[in-house]
Amino acid sequence: MQTPKPPRNPKQVKVLTHHGIARADPWYWLRDKDDPAVMDYLQAENAYTAAVMGSAQDLQTALYKEMRARIKEDDSTVPEKEGMYFYYERYERGAQYPSNRRKYQTLDAPDELLLDLNQLAKGESYLELGVCQNSPDHRYLAYSLDLDGSEEYTIRVKDLTSGNLLDERISRTYDSLEWANDNCTFFYTVLDEHQRPLKVFQHKLGGSPEHDYLVFEEHDPRFFLSLFKSESGRFIFICSEGNNMSEWYYIDAHHPDRTPTLIEPRTPDHEYDVTDHGTRFFIRTNIHGAKDFKIVEAPITTPGASHWKDFIAHHSGRLIDDFVVFSNYLVVSETSRGLPQVRVIELASGGSHLIEFSEEDYDVHVVMGREFDTTILRYSYSSLATPEEIYDYDMATGVRVLRKRKEVLGGFCSDNYKTMRIYAQGRDGVEIPISLLLRKETPRDGTAPLVLYGYGSYGHSIAPRFNQMYLSYVDRGFIYAIAHVRGGMEMGFQWYEDGKLLKKKNSFDDYIACAEYLIKKQFTAQGQILGIGRSAGGMLMGVVVNLRPELFKAIIADVPFVDVINTMLDKSLPLTTVEYNEWGNPDDKHYFEYMLSYSPYDNVRPQRYPHMLVVGGMNDPRVTYWEPAKWVAKLRHTKTDHNLLLLKIHMGSGHAGASGRFEYLKEIALELAFALKVFDKA
């Protein structure tokens, strides 16, 4: 059979000059999606990928069936009590999407269907639920839908008494909405022409959205707005947040027409978030050098920083990630030595204790409940080998009750797997955590192929939580590893700061150090690594494959942020100005030159590259489709090998890929089949 030939991508050289530095960009033209030639090229790339992967179609189908067979298709979430109702989601067998339901007073009561996403998805190629908030009296349900992956949502309101939709249809909103306590007013955020949520409006049921009241407007494009309601239900908060800077306002939820009140003005590098308890606010803050955050309290009547008093002092190396307040308790989510902890504090006595967890490497997070006056804390626990478990923990007695263990079908047994946490030494001496999952019989003599996942940006920590899709690698003899590189926050806030701006190259060096350590310790061998990253993690893949291509057998880069300079120079894109404090502002020559020195697209060079699969989304507002498209085009013209280079652009979705649970598995099956094909594991 004739080998498919990759599509031609003609050069149309455009010279871009900034700070007196001229850059020739032959594929700049791919940015114009209204150009028929661009769409023709993307379709040709998709056709080429389909042709190359045609020989693995049976494998893709088998992998899809394998992953689907592990899913308990008829399943429900653990009901959450709010007032006289229990709210939950339910999947039916064969359904792509869940339905939202509730029961009245007891769990034995008949269930009431609130929202069936499968019905709403009929005739749509994509559907993503944004907000889904019931009014305090439980009569109305406000929800929002994104129908193309652009992250632009339309709000609708359903009367749960009659089952009818109200006339309200509010478009161009973001996924943030909170109800006032009068049960007829809600607040929501609206996107500007650059897809940035910069306005908060107030809507009253029955009114025309055209006449909605503008409550708050952010004039600095480096900030996005979001809304939160406090656990007590007393306040609605407006958060204006940029990268490493925030500013909060509050509105009395019982008096929604009052003007928002500022808590503390924004200042550079000061982040804080707020909730209330009685006559005081509790505030998580990094003010005055509290790099790993502390919690302070302040009177609601005088909430500014001059009135802040330490409640939980700063402790270097113990990062306070989040906190939640109940009527008698404050619960703190912490990270220490790269592992999550949950600390419970009794407000009356000040006494505290940690909830204990036994595994060497795990993930735990508090599930935000709907009840304020309760002693029950719900949390989720999992590890790379332990499917998610939902517990209710009585903060008064210390008794925990397992409410649900996620069923994984298809013959899965946790006892067949081993998890580990090891540490690689970085080039500057730091210890970099690595999470590992392998079958117990997998040899550690350097013969096993290895998947190395990485991210390392925005302070986002990659939790070692269970994902059944990894099993399709591990059950075929792969070792699965997560490199917790700098730029995340696994080891505290300094870990993040040491992997951003002019220290961004630490992220890349750390990932390479992890790969070298795994080779040295014979978990795998050089040329037997599959590197995987998505979004900013895709940028990580782009950098390391330029620097050390010989380490890898293959790379999978999902929605990769690879055209760093051109993206960060384009202020019309939604995230550009918001992310100056992450990557730097290229209008500053110092940052421009540093970013240019690692930008994957700008540093493609004539050398051998491993097999590569690059994936993008046509409607992605975060990483535009043209970044992966341009990168692949340049690689085709530059690299010196004959290894596979495939581009797949999903034409009907955005940053998160397909929205239906089974359609998403088909996308993963393509990636798995590609990997198994090039590793000769098919």
Coordinates of N, CA and C in Angstrom, one line a residue, residues 389-394 398-404:
E389 N -12.6 8.1 45.9 CA -13.5 7.7 47.0 C -14.0 9.0 47.6
I390 N -15.3 9.1 47.9 CA -16.0 10.2 48.5 C -16.3 9.9 50.0
Y391 N -15.8 10.7 50.9 CA -16.0 10.5 52.3 C -16.8 11.7 52.9
D392 N -17.6 11.4 53.9 CA -18.2 12.4 54.8 C -17.4 12.2 56.1
Y393 N -16.8 13.3 56.5 CA -16.0 13.3 57.8 C -16.7 14.2 58.8
D394 N -17.0 13.6 60.0 CA -17.6 14.4 61.0 C -16.5 15.2 61.8
G398 N -14.5 13.1 64.4 CA -13.4 12.4 63.7 C -13.8 11.2 63.0
V399 N -15.1 10.9 62.9 CA -15.5 9.6 62.2 C -15.7 9.9 60.8
R400 N -15.2 9.1 59.9 CA -15.3 9.3 58.5 C -16.2 8.1 57.9
V401 N -17.0 8.4 57.0 CA -17.9 7.4 56.3 C -17.7 7.5 54.8
L402 N -17.4 6.3 54.3 CA -17.2 6.2 52.8 C -18.6 6.3 52.2
R403 N -18.8 7.3 51.4 CA -20.1 7.4 50.7 C -20.2 6.8 49.3
K404 N -19.0 6.8 48.7 CA -19.0 6.2 47.3 C -17.6 5.9 46.9

